[in-house]
PDB file of C-alpha atoms in Angstrom:
ATOM      1  CA  UNK A   1      76.767 163.054 106.172  1.00  0.00           C
ATOM      2  CA  UNK A   2      79.600 163.758 103.947  1.00  0.00           C
ATOM      3  CA  UNK A   3      81.907 160.484 102.510  1.00  0.00           C
ATOM      4  CA  UNK A   4      85.275 161.513 103.329  1.00  0.00           C
ATOM      5  CA  UNK A   5      88.767 159.836 102.937  1.00  0.00           C
ATOM      6  CA  UNK A   6      92.006 160.452 104.276  1.00  0.00           C
ATOM      7  CA  UNK A   7      94.401 161.745 101.646  1.00  0.00           C
ATOM      8  CA  UNK A   8      97.310 159.290 102.408  1.00  0.00           C
ATOM      9  CA  UNK A   9      94.927 156.453 101.567  1.00  0.00           C
ATOM     10  CA  UNK A  10      93.711 157.719  97.878  1.00  0.00           C
ATOM     11  CA  UNK A  11      95.659 156.202  94.347  1.00  0.00           C
ATOM     12  CA  UNK A  12      97.287 160.020  92.937  1.00  0.00           C
ATOM     13  CA  UNK A  13     100.649 161.266  92.036  1.00  0.00           C
ATOM     14  CA  UNK A  14      99.769 164.782  92.834  1.00  0.00           C
ATOM     15  CA  UNK A  15      97.141 166.649  95.295  1.00  0.00           C
ATOM     16  CA  UNK A  16      94.827 167.584  92.455  1.00  0.00           C
ATOM     17  CA  UNK A  17      95.058 164.010  91.195  1.00  0.00           C
ATOM     18  CA  UNK A  18      94.085 162.594  94.282  1.00  0.00           C
ATOM     19  CA  UNK A  19      91.042 165.392  94.488  1.00  0.00           C
ATOM     20  CA  UNK A  20      90.069 164.586  90.850  1.00  0.00           C
ATOM     21  CA  UNK A  21      90.174 161.087  91.887  1.00  0.00           C
ATOM     22  CA  UNK A  22      87.695 161.329  94.852  1.00  0.00           C
ATOM     23  CA  UNK A  23      85.498 163.264  93.307  1.00  0.00           C
ATOM     24  CA  UNK A  24      84.778 160.544  90.139  1.00  0.00           C
ATOM     25  CA  UNK A  25      84.477 157.829  93.201  1.00  0.00           C
ATOM     26  CA  UNK A  26      81.403 160.000  94.325  1.00  0.00           C
ATOM     27  CA  UNK A  27      83.594 161.647  97.774  1.00  0.00           C
ATOM     28  CA  UNK A  28      82.750 164.957  99.166  1.00  0.00           C
ATOM     29  CA  UNK A  29      85.611 165.497 101.339  1.00  0.00           C
ATOM     30  CA  UNK A  30      89.331 164.619 102.283  1.00  0.00           C
ATOM     31  CA  UNK A  31      90.748 164.562 105.310  1.00  0.00           C
ATOM     32  CA  UNK A  32      94.316 166.404 104.635  1.00  0.00           C
ATOM     33  CA  UNK A  33      97.571 165.230 106.873  1.00  0.00           C
ATOM     34  CA  UNK A  34     101.176 166.540 106.871  1.00  0.00           C
ATOM     35  CA  UNK A  35     102.989 169.941 106.425  1.00  0.00           C
ATOM     36  CA  UNK A  36      99.426 171.773 105.858  1.00  0.00           C
ATOM     37  CA  UNK A  37     100.743 175.480 106.507  1.00  0.00           C
ATOM     38  CA  UNK A  38     103.814 174.679 103.968  1.00  0.00           C
ATOM     39  CA  UNK A  39     101.290 173.250 101.561  1.00  0.00           C
ATOM     40  CA  UNK A  40      98.223 175.868 101.719  1.00  0.00           C
ATOM     41  CA  UNK A  41      98.346 177.076  98.720  1.00  0.00           C
ATOM     42  CA  UNK A  42      98.836 173.815  96.742  1.00  0.00           C
ATOM     43  CA  UNK A  43      95.663 172.610  98.822  1.00  0.00           C
ATOM     44  CA  UNK A  44      93.496 175.534  97.792  1.00  0.00           C
ATOM     45  CA  UNK A  45      94.705 175.566  94.259  1.00  0.00           C
ATOM     46  CA  UNK A  46      93.342 171.610  94.287  1.00  0.00           C
ATOM     47  CA  UNK A  47      90.327 172.608  96.084  1.00  0.00           C
ATOM     48  CA  UNK A  48      89.452 175.171  93.634  1.00  0.00           C
ATOM     49  CA  UNK A  49      89.640 172.987  90.811  1.00  0.00           C
ATOM     50  CA  UNK A  50      87.247 170.109  92.465  1.00  0.00           C
ATOM     51  CA  UNK A  51      83.746 169.714  93.751  1.00  0.00           C
ATOM     52  CA  UNK A  52      85.847 167.518  96.758  1.00  0.00           C
ATOM     53  CA  UNK A  53      86.812 170.187  99.702  1.00  0.00           C
ATOM     54  CA  UNK A  54      89.219 169.724 102.769  1.00  0.00           C
ATOM     55  CA  UNK A  55      86.907 168.316 105.079  1.00  0.00           C
ATOM     56  CA  UNK A  56      89.407 168.125 108.260  1.00  0.00           C
ATOM     57  CA  UNK A  57      93.050 168.061 108.800  1.00  0.00           C
ATOM     58  CA  UNK A  58      95.135 165.277 110.650  1.00  0.00           C
ATOM     59  CA  UNK A  59      98.816 165.316 111.859  1.00  0.00           C
ATOM     60  CA  UNK A  60      98.751 166.432 115.280  1.00  0.00           C
ATOM     61  CA  UNK A  61     102.771 165.792 116.424  1.00  0.00           C
ATOM     62  CA  UNK A  62     103.794 165.327 119.945  1.00  0.00           C
ATOM     63  CA  UNK A  63     101.595 163.591 122.473  1.00  0.00           C
ATOM     64  CA  UNK A  64      98.936 165.182 125.177  1.00  0.00           C
ATOM     65  CA  UNK A  65      99.329 162.005 127.572  1.00  0.00           C
ATOM     66  CA  UNK A  66     103.472 161.674 127.272  1.00  0.00           C
ATOM     67  CA  UNK A  67     105.352 162.138 130.832  1.00  0.00           C
ATOM     68  CA  UNK A  68     107.546 164.625 129.034  1.00  0.00           C
ATOM     69  CA  UNK A  69     106.242 168.380 128.919  1.00  0.00           C
ATOM     70  CA  UNK A  70     107.764 169.096 125.723  1.00  0.00           C
ATOM     71  CA  UNK A  71     105.685 166.538 123.662  1.00  0.00           C
ATOM     72  CA  UNK A  72     102.463 167.927 125.463  1.00  0.00           C
ATOM     73  CA  UNK A  73     103.151 171.144 124.675  1.00  0.00           C
ATOM     74  CA  UNK A  74     103.992 170.392 121.088  1.00  0.00           C
ATOM     75  CA  UNK A  75     100.712 168.488 120.655  1.00  0.00           C
ATOM     76  CA  UNK A  76      98.783 171.890 121.762  1.00  0.00           C
ATOM     77  CA  UNK A  77     101.142 173.887 119.727  1.00  0.00           C
ATOM     78  CA  UNK A  78     100.228 171.874 116.507  1.00  0.00           C
ATOM     79  CA  UNK A  79      96.469 172.036 117.255  1.00  0.00           C
ATOM     80  CA  UNK A  80      96.673 175.890 117.804  1.00  0.00           C
ATOM     81  CA  UNK A  81      98.744 176.250 114.366  1.00  0.00           C
ATOM     82  CA  UNK A  82      96.471 173.911 112.476  1.00  0.00           C
ATOM     83  CA  UNK A  83      92.902 175.458 113.703  1.00  0.00           C
ATOM     84  CA  UNK A  84      93.079 178.897 111.948  1.00  0.00           C
ATOM     85  CA  UNK A  85      93.933 176.671 108.838  1.00  0.00           C
ATOM     86  CA  UNK A  86      90.907 174.646 109.286  1.00  0.00           C
ATOM     87  CA  UNK A  87      88.965 178.163 108.878  1.00  0.00           C
ATOM     88  CA  UNK A  88      90.830 179.114 105.817  1.00  0.00           C
ATOM     89  CA  UNK A  89      90.328 176.065 103.687  1.00  0.00           C
ATOM     90  CA  UNK A  90      86.779 175.952 104.943  1.00  0.00           C
ATOM     91  CA  UNK A  91      87.476 172.563 106.973  1.00  0.00           C
ATOM     92  CA  UNK A  92      85.560 171.782 109.675  1.00  0.00           C
ATOM     93  CA  UNK A  93      88.310 170.983 112.521  1.00  0.00           C
ATOM     94  CA  UNK A  94      91.459 168.964 113.650  1.00  0.00           C
ATOM     95  CA  UNK A  95      91.537 165.256 114.329  1.00  0.00           C
ATOM     96  CA  UNK A  96      93.633 164.346 116.839  1.00  0.00           C
ATOM     97  CA  UNK A  97      94.409 161.228 119.164  1.00  0.00           C
ATOM     98  CA  UNK A  98      95.318 161.615 122.790  1.00  0.00           C
ATOM     99  CA  UNK A  99      97.812 158.593 122.704  1.00  0.00           C
ATOM    100  CA  UNK A 100      98.892 155.769 120.229  1.00  0.00           C
ATOM    101  CA  UNK A 101      99.438 152.166 121.835  1.00  0.00           C
ATOM    102  CA  UNK A 102     100.173 151.625 125.926  1.00  0.00           C
ATOM    103  CA  UNK A 103     100.370 153.987 128.909  1.00  0.00           C
ATOM    104  CA  UNK A 104     102.909 155.963 129.353  1.00  0.00           C
ATOM    105  CA  UNK A 105     102.075 157.811 132.329  1.00  0.00           C
ATOM    106  CA  UNK A 106     102.322 156.317 136.200  1.00  0.00           C
ATOM    107  CA  UNK A 107      99.504 155.023 138.157  1.00  0.00           C
ATOM    108  CA  UNK A 108      99.369 156.662 141.114  1.00  0.00           C
ATOM    109  CA  UNK A 109      97.068 154.842 143.076  1.00  0.00           C
ATOM    110  CA  UNK A 110      95.498 155.383 145.456  1.00  0.00           C
ATOM    111  CA  UNK A 111      95.271 159.079 143.983  1.00  0.00           C
ATOM    112  CA  UNK A 112      94.801 157.944 140.752  1.00  0.00           C
ATOM    113  CA  UNK A 113      95.163 155.716 138.578  1.00  0.00           C
ATOM    114  CA  UNK A 114      96.786 155.575 135.022  1.00  0.00           C
ATOM    115  CA  UNK A 115      93.316 155.977 133.033  1.00  0.00           C
ATOM    116  CA  UNK A 116      91.924 158.327 135.771  1.00  0.00           C
ATOM    117  CA  UNK A 117      95.522 160.724 135.636  1.00  0.00           C
ATOM    118  CA  UNK A 118      95.148 160.649 131.368  1.00  0.00           C
ATOM    119  CA  UNK A 119      91.163 161.566 131.880  1.00  0.00           C
ATOM    120  CA  UNK A 120      92.292 164.742 133.995  1.00  0.00           C
ATOM    121  CA  UNK A 121      95.263 165.552 132.169  1.00  0.00           C
ATOM    122  CA  UNK A 122      93.401 165.423 128.899  1.00  0.00           C
ATOM    123  CA  UNK A 123      90.134 167.417 130.230  1.00  0.00           C
ATOM    124  CA  UNK A 124      92.744 170.041 131.773  1.00  0.00           C
ATOM    125  CA  UNK A 125      94.693 170.520 128.433  1.00  0.00           C
ATOM    126  CA  UNK A 126      91.426 170.688 125.922  1.00  0.00           C
ATOM    127  CA  UNK A 127      90.007 173.396 128.400  1.00  0.00           C
ATOM    128  CA  UNK A 128      92.911 175.322 127.234  1.00  0.00           C
ATOM    129  CA  UNK A 129      92.995 174.829 123.911  1.00  0.00           C
ATOM    130  CA  UNK A 130      88.933 174.600 123.193  1.00  0.00           C
ATOM    131  CA  UNK A 131      89.762 178.674 123.757  1.00  0.00           C
ATOM    132  CA  UNK A 132      91.486 178.415 120.499  1.00  0.00           C
ATOM    133  CA  UNK A 133      89.119 176.189 118.523  1.00  0.00           C
ATOM    134  CA  UNK A 134      86.053 178.890 120.133  1.00  0.00           C
ATOM    135  CA  UNK A 135      88.053 181.798 118.653  1.00  0.00           C
ATOM    136  CA  UNK A 136      88.966 180.453 115.430  1.00  0.00           C
ATOM    137  CA  UNK A 137      85.380 179.109 114.812  1.00  0.00           C
ATOM    138  CA  UNK A 138      87.216 175.421 114.154  1.00  0.00           C
ATOM    139  CA  UNK A 139      86.703 172.156 115.960  1.00  0.00           C
ATOM    140  CA  UNK A 140      88.939 170.088 117.811  1.00  0.00           C
ATOM    141  CA  UNK A 141      87.745 166.460 116.924  1.00  0.00           C
ATOM    142  CA  UNK A 142      88.801 163.616 119.427  1.00  0.00           C
ATOM    143  CA  UNK A 143      89.110 160.189 117.641  1.00  0.00           C
ATOM    144  CA  UNK A 144      88.513 157.442 119.481  1.00  0.00           C
ATOM    145  CA  UNK A 145      90.397 154.438 118.091  1.00  0.00           C
ATOM    146  CA  UNK A 146      90.500 150.474 118.521  1.00  0.00           C
ATOM    147  CA  UNK A 147      91.963 148.566 121.124  1.00  0.00           C
ATOM    148  CA  UNK A 148      95.039 147.352 118.934  1.00  0.00           C
ATOM    149  CA  UNK A 149      96.047 151.037 118.364  1.00  0.00           C
ATOM    150  CA  UNK A 150      95.259 152.863 121.933  1.00  0.00           C
ATOM    151  CA  UNK A 151      94.224 151.724 125.276  1.00  0.00           C
ATOM    152  CA  UNK A 152      92.654 155.089 126.082  1.00  0.00           C
ATOM    153  CA  UNK A 153      89.664 156.399 124.247  1.00  0.00           C
ATOM    154  CA  UNK A 154      88.208 153.216 122.419  1.00  0.00           C
ATOM    155  CA  UNK A 155      84.374 153.904 122.228  1.00  0.00           C
ATOM    156  CA  UNK A 156      81.993 156.583 121.174  1.00  0.00           C
ATOM    157  CA  UNK A 157      80.883 157.457 124.590  1.00  0.00           C
ATOM    158  CA  UNK A 158      84.312 157.210 126.421  1.00  0.00           C
ATOM    159  CA  UNK A 159      84.564 160.471 123.689  1.00  0.00           C
ATOM    160  CA  UNK A 160      81.495 161.928 124.484  1.00  0.00           C
ATOM    161  CA  UNK A 161      82.429 161.998 128.325  1.00  0.00           C
ATOM    162  CA  UNK A 162      85.489 163.573 127.658  1.00  0.00           C
ATOM    163  CA  UNK A 163      83.708 166.599 125.696  1.00  0.00           C
ATOM    164  CA  UNK A 164      81.449 166.817 128.248  1.00  0.00           C
ATOM    165  CA  UNK A 165      84.004 167.338 130.911  1.00  0.00           C
ATOM    166  CA  UNK A 166      85.842 169.536 129.060  1.00  0.00           C
ATOM    167  CA  UNK A 167      82.179 171.807 128.338  1.00  0.00           C
ATOM    168  CA  UNK A 168      83.284 173.473 125.037  1.00  0.00           C
ATOM    169  CA  UNK A 169      81.046 173.803 122.094  1.00  0.00           C
ATOM    170  CA  UNK A 170      83.991 173.225 119.999  1.00  0.00           C
ATOM    171  CA  UNK A 171      85.293 170.021 121.520  1.00  0.00           C
ATOM    172  CA  UNK A 172      83.866 167.230 119.352  1.00  0.00           C
ATOM    173  CA  UNK A 173      84.538 163.835 118.437  1.00  0.00           C
ATOM    174  CA  UNK A 174      85.190 162.249 114.938  1.00  0.00           C
ATOM    175  CA  UNK A 175      83.416 158.552 114.673  1.00  0.00           C
ATOM    176  CA  UNK A 176      85.675 156.310 112.398  1.00  0.00           C
ATOM    177  CA  UNK A 177      83.607 153.276 111.019  1.00  0.00           C
ATOM    178  CA  UNK A 178      86.733 151.096 111.098  1.00  0.00           C
ATOM    179  CA  UNK A 179      87.439 151.740 114.905  1.00  0.00           C
ATOM    180  CA  UNK A 180      83.705 151.670 115.457  1.00  0.00           C
ATOM    181  CA  UNK A 181      83.061 148.144 113.798  1.00  0.00           C
ATOM    182  CA  UNK A 182      85.764 146.548 116.371  1.00  0.00           C
ATOM    183  CA  UNK A 183      84.829 148.251 119.432  1.00  0.00           C
ATOM    184  CA  UNK A 184      81.010 149.215 119.374  1.00  0.00           C
ATOM    185  CA  UNK A 185      78.478 146.523 120.073  1.00  0.00           C
ATOM    186  CA  UNK A 186      76.021 148.580 118.572  1.00  0.00           C
ATOM    187  CA  UNK A 187      77.286 151.121 115.868  1.00  0.00           C
ATOM    188  CA  UNK A 188      73.799 152.579 114.860  1.00  0.00           C
ATOM    189  CA  UNK A 189      73.004 152.754 118.777  1.00  0.00           C
ATOM    190  CA  UNK A 190      76.276 154.773 119.430  1.00  0.00           C
ATOM    191  CA  UNK A 191      75.933 157.217 116.731  1.00  0.00           C
ATOM    192  CA  UNK A 192      72.505 157.842 117.559  1.00  0.00           C
ATOM    193  CA  UNK A 193      73.583 158.374 121.540  1.00  0.00           C
ATOM    194  CA  UNK A 194      76.656 160.652 120.831  1.00  0.00           C
ATOM    195  CA  UNK A 195      74.933 162.101 118.101  1.00  0.00           C
ATOM    196  CA  UNK A 196      75.323 165.756 119.419  1.00  0.00           C
ATOM    197  CA  UNK A 197      79.006 165.826 119.713  1.00  0.00           C
ATOM    198  CA  UNK A 198      79.769 163.879 116.307  1.00  0.00           C
TER     199      UNK A 198
END
């Protein structure tokens, strides 16, 4: 396991300074967020001068579970744009959250409850973009969040269920101890059960 920290949480005036601070504190990785394509050379330069490497990229816009097609397409487009940058930077993959906050899709009972509809929509979209992940050699990393940040996919087991349904070797989950501390009854057991998807 490698210790990594999100870019915005690291003190430092410049990206190079952030890399240096993380290195001094014993970190091995940094999660890069925002405007990655525009900053690719700056990121490569900072990485070149440090033992800290880019672990993952975050910052997918849009919303995979929006009722608006444009928002869903923006999320998929952002994923497709970031996946090859992972390969270029040596990052594992792109972290994404399917939806923040409450549900935005309708309850279509008895056909589908809101959560059932969200699951089906997410799985179908991930099946499509999984091909891009596979061809780039990078991963799409679904991050379960705690109940205060999302109503959907809060535990590693929830994430594993989606990964199994998509059935792609390049769709995995990102286990975040902050969220796990709130949602998992037994963190060690949850990690053990989800190990092949983390």
